[in-house]
PDB file of C-alpha atoms in Angstrom:
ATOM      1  CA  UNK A   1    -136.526  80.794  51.830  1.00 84.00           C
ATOM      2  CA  UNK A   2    -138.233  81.973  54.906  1.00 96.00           C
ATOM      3  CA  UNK A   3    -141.396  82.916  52.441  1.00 97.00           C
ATOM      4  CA  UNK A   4    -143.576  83.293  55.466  1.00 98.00           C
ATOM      5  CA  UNK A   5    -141.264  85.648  57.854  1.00 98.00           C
ATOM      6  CA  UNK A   6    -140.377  88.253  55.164  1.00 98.00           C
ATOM      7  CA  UNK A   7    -144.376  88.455  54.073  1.00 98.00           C
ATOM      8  CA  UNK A   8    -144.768  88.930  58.384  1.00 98.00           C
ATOM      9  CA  UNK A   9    -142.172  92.118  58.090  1.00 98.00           C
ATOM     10  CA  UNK A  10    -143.690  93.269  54.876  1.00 98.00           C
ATOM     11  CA  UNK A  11    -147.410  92.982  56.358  1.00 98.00           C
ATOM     12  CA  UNK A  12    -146.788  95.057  59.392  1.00 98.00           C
ATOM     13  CA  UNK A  13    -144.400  97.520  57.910  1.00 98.00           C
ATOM     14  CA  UNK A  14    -146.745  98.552  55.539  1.00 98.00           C
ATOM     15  CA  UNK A  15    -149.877  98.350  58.257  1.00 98.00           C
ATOM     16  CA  UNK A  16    -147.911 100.826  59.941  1.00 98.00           C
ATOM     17  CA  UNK A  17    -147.300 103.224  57.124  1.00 98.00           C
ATOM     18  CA  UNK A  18    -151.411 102.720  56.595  1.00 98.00           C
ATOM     19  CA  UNK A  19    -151.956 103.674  59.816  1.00 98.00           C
ATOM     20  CA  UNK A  20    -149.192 106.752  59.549  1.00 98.00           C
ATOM     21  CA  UNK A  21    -146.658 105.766  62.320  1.00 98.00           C
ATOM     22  CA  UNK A  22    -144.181 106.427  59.941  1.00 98.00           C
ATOM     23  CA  UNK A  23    -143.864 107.815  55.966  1.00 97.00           C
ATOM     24  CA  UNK A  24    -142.077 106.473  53.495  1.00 96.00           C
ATOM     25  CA  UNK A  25    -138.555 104.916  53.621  1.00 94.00           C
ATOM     26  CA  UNK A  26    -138.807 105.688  57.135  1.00 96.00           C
ATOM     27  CA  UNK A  27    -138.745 103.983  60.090  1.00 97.00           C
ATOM     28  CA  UNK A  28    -138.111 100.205  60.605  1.00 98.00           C
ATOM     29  CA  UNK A  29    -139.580  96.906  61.197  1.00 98.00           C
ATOM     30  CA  UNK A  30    -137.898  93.701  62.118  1.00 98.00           C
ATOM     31  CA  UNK A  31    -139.103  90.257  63.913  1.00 98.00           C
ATOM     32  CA  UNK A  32    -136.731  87.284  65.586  1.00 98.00           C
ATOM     33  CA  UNK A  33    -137.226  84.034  64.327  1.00 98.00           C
ATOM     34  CA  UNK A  34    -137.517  81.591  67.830  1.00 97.00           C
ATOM     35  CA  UNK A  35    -136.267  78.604  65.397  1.00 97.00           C
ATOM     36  CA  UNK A  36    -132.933  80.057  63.946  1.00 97.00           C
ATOM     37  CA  UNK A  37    -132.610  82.652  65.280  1.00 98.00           C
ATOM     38  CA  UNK A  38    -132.094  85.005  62.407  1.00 98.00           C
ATOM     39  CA  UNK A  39    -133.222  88.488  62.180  1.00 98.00           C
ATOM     40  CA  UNK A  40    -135.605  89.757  59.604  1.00 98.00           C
ATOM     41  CA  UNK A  41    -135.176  93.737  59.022  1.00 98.00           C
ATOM     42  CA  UNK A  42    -136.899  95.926  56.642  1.00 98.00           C
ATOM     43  CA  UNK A  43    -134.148  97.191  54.086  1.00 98.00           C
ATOM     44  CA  UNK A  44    -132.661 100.619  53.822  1.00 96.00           C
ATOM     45  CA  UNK A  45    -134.525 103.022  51.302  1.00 94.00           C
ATOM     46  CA  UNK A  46    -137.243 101.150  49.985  1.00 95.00           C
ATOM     47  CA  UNK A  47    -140.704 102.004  49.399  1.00 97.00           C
ATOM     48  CA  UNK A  48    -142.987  99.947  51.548  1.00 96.00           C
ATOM     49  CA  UNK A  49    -145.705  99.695  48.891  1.00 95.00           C
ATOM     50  CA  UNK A  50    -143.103  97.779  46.791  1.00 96.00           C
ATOM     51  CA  UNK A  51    -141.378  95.544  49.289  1.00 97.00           C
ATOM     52  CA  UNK A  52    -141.304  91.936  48.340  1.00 96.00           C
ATOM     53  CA  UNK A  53    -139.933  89.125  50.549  1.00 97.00           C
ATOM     54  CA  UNK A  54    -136.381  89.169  48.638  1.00 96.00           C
ATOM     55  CA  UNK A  55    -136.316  92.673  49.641  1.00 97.00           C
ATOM     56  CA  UNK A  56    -136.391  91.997  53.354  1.00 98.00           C
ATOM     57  CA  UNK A  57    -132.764  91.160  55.086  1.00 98.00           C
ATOM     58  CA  UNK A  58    -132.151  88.333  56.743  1.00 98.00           C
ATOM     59  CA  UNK A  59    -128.851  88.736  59.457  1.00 98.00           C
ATOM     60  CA  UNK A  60    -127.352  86.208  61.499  1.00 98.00           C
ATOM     61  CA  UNK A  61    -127.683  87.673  65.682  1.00 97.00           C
ATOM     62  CA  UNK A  62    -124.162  89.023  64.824  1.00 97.00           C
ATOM     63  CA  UNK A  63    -125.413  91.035  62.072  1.00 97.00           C
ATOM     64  CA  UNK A  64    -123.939  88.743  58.966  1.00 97.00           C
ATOM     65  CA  UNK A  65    -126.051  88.596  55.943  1.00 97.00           C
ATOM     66  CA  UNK A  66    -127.713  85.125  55.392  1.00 97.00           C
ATOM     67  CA  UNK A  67    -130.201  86.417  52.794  1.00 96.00           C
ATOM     68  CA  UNK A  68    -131.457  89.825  50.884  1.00 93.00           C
ATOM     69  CA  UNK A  69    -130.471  91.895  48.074  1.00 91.00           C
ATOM     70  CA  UNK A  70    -130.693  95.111  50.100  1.00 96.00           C
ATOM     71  CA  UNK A  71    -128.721  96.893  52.254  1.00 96.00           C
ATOM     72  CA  UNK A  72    -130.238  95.974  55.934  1.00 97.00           C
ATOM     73  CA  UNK A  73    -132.060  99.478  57.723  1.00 97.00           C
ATOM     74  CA  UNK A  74    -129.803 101.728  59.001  1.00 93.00           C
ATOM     75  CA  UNK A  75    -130.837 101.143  62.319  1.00 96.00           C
ATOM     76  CA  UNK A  76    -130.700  97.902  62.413  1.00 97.00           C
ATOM     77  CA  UNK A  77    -127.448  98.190  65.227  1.00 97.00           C
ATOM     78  CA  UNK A  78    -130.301  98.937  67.449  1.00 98.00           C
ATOM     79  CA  UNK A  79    -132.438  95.758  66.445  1.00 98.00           C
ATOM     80  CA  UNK A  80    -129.547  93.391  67.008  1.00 98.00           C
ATOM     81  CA  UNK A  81    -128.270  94.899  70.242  1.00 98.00           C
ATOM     82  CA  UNK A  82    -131.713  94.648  71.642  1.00 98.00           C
ATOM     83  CA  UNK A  83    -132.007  90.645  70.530  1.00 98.00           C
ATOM     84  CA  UNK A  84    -128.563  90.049  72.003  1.00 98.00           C
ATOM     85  CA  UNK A  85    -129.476  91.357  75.032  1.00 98.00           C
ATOM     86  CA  UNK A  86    -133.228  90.155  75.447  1.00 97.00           C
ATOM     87  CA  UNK A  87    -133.850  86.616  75.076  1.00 97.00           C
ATOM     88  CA  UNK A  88    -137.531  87.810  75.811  1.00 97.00           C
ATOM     89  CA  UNK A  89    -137.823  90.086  72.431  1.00 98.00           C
ATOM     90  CA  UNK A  90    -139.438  88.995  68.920  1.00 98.00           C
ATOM     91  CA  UNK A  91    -140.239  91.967  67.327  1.00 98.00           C
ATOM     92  CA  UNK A  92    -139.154  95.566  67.055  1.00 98.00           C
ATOM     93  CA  UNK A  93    -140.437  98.788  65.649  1.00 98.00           C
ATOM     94  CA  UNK A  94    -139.264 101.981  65.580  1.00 98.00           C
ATOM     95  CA  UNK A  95    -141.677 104.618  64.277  1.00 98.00           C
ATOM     96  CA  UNK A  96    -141.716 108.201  63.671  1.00 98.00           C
ATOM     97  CA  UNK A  97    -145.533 108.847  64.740  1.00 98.00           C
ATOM     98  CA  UNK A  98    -146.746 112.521  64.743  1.00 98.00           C
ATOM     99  CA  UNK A  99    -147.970 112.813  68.376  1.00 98.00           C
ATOM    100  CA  UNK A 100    -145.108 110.793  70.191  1.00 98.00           C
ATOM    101  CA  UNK A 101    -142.523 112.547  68.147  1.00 98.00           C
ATOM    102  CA  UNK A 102    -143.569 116.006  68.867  1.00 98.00           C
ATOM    103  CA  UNK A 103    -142.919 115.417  72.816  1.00 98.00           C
ATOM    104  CA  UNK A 104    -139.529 113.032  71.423  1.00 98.00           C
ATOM    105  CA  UNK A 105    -138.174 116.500  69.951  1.00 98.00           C
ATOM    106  CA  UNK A 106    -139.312 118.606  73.167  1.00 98.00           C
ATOM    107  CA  UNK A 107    -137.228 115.937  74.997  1.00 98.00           C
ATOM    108  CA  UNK A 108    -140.323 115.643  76.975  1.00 98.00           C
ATOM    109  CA  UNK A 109    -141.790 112.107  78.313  1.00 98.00           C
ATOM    110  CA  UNK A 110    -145.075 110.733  78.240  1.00 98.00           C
ATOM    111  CA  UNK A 111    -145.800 110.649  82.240  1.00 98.00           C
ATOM    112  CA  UNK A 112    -148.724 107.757  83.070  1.00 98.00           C
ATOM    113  CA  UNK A 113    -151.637 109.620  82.781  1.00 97.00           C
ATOM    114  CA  UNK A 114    -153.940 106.769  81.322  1.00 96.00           C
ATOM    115  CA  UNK A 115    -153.890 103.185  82.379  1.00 96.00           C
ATOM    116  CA  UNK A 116    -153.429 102.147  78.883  1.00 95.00           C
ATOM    117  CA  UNK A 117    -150.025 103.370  78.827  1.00 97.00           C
ATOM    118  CA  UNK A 118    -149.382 101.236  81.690  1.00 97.00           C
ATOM    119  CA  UNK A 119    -150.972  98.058  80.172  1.00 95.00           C
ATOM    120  CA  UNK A 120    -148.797  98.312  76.959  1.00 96.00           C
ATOM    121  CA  UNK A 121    -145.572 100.082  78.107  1.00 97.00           C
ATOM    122  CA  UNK A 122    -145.353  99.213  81.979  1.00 96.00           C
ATOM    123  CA  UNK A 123    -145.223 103.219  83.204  1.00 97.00           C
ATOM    124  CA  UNK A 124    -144.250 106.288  81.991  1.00 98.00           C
ATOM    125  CA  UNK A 125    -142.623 106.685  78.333  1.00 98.00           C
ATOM    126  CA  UNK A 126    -139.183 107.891  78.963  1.00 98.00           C
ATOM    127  CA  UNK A 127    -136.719 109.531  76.507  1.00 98.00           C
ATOM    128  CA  UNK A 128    -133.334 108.111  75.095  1.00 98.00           C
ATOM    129  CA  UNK A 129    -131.202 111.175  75.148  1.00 98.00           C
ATOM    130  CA  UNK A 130    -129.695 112.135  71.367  1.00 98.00           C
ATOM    131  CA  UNK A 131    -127.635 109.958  69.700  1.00 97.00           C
ATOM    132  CA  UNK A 132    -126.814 109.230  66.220  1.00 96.00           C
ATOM    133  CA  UNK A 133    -129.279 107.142  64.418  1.00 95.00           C
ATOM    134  CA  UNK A 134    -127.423 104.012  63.934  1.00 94.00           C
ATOM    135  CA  UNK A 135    -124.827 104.494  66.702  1.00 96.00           C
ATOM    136  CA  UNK A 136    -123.752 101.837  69.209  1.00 96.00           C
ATOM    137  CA  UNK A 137    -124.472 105.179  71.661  1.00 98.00           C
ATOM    138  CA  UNK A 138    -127.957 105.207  70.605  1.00 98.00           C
ATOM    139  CA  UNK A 139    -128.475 101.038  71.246  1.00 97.00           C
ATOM    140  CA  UNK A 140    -126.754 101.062  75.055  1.00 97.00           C
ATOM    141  CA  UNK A 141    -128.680 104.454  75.777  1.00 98.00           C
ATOM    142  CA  UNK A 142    -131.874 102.656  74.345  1.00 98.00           C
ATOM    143  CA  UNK A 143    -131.213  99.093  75.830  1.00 98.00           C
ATOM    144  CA  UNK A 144    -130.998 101.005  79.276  1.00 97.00           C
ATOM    145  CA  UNK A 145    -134.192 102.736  79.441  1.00 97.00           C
ATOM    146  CA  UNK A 146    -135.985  99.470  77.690  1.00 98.00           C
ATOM    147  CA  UNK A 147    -134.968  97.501  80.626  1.00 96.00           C
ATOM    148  CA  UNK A 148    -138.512  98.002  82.409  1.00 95.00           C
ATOM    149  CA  UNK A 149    -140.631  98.986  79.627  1.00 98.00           C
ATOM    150  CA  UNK A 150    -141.700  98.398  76.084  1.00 98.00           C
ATOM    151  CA  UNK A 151    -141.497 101.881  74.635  1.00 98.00           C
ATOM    152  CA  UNK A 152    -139.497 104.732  74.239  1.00 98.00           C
ATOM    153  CA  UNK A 153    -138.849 108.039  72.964  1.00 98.00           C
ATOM    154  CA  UNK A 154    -135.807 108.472  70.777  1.00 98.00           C
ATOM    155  CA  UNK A 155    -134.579 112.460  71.495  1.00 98.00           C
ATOM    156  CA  UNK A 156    -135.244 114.350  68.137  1.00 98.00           C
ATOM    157  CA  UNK A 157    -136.287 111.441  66.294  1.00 97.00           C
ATOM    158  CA  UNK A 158    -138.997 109.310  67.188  1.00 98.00           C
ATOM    159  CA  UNK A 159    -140.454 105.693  68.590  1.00 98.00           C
ATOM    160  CA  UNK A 160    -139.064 102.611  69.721  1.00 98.00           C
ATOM    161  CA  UNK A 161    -141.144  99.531  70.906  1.00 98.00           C
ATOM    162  CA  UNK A 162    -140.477  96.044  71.669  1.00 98.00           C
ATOM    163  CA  UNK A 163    -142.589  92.906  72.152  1.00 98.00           C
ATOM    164  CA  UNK A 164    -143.477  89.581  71.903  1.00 98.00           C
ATOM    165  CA  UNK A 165    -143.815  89.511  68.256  1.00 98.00           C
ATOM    166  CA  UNK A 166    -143.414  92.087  65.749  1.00 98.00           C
ATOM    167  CA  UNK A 167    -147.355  92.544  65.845  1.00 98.00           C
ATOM    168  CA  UNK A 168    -147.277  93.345  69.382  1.00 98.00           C
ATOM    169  CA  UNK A 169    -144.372  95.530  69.024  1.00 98.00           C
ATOM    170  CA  UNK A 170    -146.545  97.256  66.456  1.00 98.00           C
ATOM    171  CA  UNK A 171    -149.723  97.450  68.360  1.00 98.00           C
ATOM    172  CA  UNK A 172    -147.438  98.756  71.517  1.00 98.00           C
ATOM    173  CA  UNK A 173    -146.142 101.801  68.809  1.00 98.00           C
ATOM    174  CA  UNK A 174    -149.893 102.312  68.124  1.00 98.00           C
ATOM    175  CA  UNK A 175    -150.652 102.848  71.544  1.00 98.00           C
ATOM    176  CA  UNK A 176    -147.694 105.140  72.528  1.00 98.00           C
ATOM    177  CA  UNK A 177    -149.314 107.269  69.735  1.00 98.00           C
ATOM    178  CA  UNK A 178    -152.445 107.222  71.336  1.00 98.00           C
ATOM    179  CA  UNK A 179    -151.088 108.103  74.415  1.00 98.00           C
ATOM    180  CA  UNK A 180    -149.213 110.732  72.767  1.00 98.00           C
ATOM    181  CA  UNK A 181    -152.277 112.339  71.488  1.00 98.00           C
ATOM    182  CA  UNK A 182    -154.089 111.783  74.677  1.00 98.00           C
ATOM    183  CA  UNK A 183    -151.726 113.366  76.753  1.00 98.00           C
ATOM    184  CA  UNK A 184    -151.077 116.442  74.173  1.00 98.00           C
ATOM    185  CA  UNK A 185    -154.797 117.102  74.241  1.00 97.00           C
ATOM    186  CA  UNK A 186    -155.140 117.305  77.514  1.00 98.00           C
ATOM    187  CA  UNK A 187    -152.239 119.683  77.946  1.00 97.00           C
ATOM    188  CA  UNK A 188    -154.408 121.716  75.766  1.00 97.00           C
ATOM    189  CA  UNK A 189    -157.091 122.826  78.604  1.00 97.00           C
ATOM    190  CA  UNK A 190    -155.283 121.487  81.838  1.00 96.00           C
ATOM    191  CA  UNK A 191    -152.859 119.953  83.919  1.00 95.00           C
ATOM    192  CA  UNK A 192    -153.156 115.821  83.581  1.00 96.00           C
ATOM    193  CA  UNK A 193    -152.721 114.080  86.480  1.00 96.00           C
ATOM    194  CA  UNK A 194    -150.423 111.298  87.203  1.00 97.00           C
ATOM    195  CA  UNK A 195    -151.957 107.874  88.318  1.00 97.00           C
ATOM    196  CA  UNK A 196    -150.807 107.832  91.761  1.00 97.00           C
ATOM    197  CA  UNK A 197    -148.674 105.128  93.306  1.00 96.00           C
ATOM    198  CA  UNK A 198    -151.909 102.785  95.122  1.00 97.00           C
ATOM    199  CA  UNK A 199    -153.466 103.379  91.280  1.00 97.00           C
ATOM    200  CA  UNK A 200    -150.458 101.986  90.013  1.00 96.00           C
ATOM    201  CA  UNK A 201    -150.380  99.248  92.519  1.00 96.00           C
ATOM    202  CA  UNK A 202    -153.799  98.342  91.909  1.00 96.00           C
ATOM    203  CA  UNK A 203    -152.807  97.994  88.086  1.00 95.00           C
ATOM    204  CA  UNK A 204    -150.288  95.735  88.526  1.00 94.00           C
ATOM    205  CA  UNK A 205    -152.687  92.807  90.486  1.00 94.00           C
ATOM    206  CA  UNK A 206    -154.321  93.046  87.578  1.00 92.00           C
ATOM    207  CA  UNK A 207    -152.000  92.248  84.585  1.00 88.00           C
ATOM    208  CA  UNK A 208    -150.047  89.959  87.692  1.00 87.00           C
ATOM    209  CA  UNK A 209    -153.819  88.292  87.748  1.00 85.00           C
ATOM    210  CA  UNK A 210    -154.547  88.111  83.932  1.00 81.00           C
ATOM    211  CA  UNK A 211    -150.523  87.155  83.136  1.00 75.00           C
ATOM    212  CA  UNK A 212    -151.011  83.812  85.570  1.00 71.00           C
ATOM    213  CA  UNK A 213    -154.715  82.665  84.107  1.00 65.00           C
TER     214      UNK A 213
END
């Protein structure tokens, strides 16, 4: 059953890997269905190349298996806290991309130096301070700093983005990775400068604007 979500996980987990937010077996991918409810998680220690939709988990919002063969991501605490608590959220992705992680193990945010960064994330990318992948620590510390943005920094570890859809939360991870490079580049021959509060306040008429047409 559910042919048509699974193939949606499998698609966009694998896009990522293509586009190298994550390797293999790493990372994870999972999308909300808005009829059932049911969660749809990439399984633990699988190649993406060979995923196939009975691979893919399917979990009640309580975390109960309703389908799969696999054992469900170990992150997958994360996923379910962040459904629970966002009625908003369809899709989730947490990535391990080279640029974003190397300021998520300097424990260093990505401040908003680009106005793409505030189109797809709402600000700054802040960190999650360490906790154990998998912990209930890590999914209230995450929740937290998600609550006005759709991106963050996992300390030592990597990317987490939420969205609309699992595509958008996957374009969002692509972007925090340009951002990432973008900001470590320009660290290379300067000091980047913050958009300033009237820049920022000019930003939001505009997605207020294009959000209400």
């Amino acid at each position: 059953m559910y042919e048509d979500l699974k193939n949606e996980v499998i698609f966009w987990a694998q896009k990522s890997e293509k586009l190298g937010l994550v390797v293999p077996t790493t990372g994870n991918f999972s999308l909300r269905d808005k009829e059932t409810g049911y969660i749809f998680v990439t399984p633990h220690g699988v190649f993406r190349e060979f995923l196939n939709p009975d691979d893919i988990v399917v979990l009640d919002i309580n975390g109960n298996k309703v389908e799969g063969k696999n054992k469900p991501s170990y992150e997958t605490p994360i996923h379910l806290k962040i459904y629970k608590n966002r009625e908003d959220i369809f899709g989730i992705a947490h990535t391990h991309s080279p640029y974003a992680a190397c300021f998520a193990v300097l424990k260093k945010g990505i401040p908003l130096i680009h106005i793409e960064t505030f189109f797809s994330v709402g600000g700054d990318i802040p960190v999650v301070d360490f906790a154990l992948p998998g912990s209930e620590e890590l999914a209230k510390k995450s929740l937290k700093k998600l609550s006005n943005r759709s991106a963050v920094l996992l300390e030592s570890h990597g990317v987490l983005t939420i969205g609309s859809s699992l595509s958008n939360a996957v374009l969002i991870a692509i972007l925090v990775e340009e951002s990432a490079k973008i900001y470590h580049k320009a660290l290379q021959v300067g000091e980047p400068k913050n958009l300033s509060e009237e820049q920022v306040r000019a930003l939001e008429k505009i997605l207020k604007k294009s959000s209400s047409e």
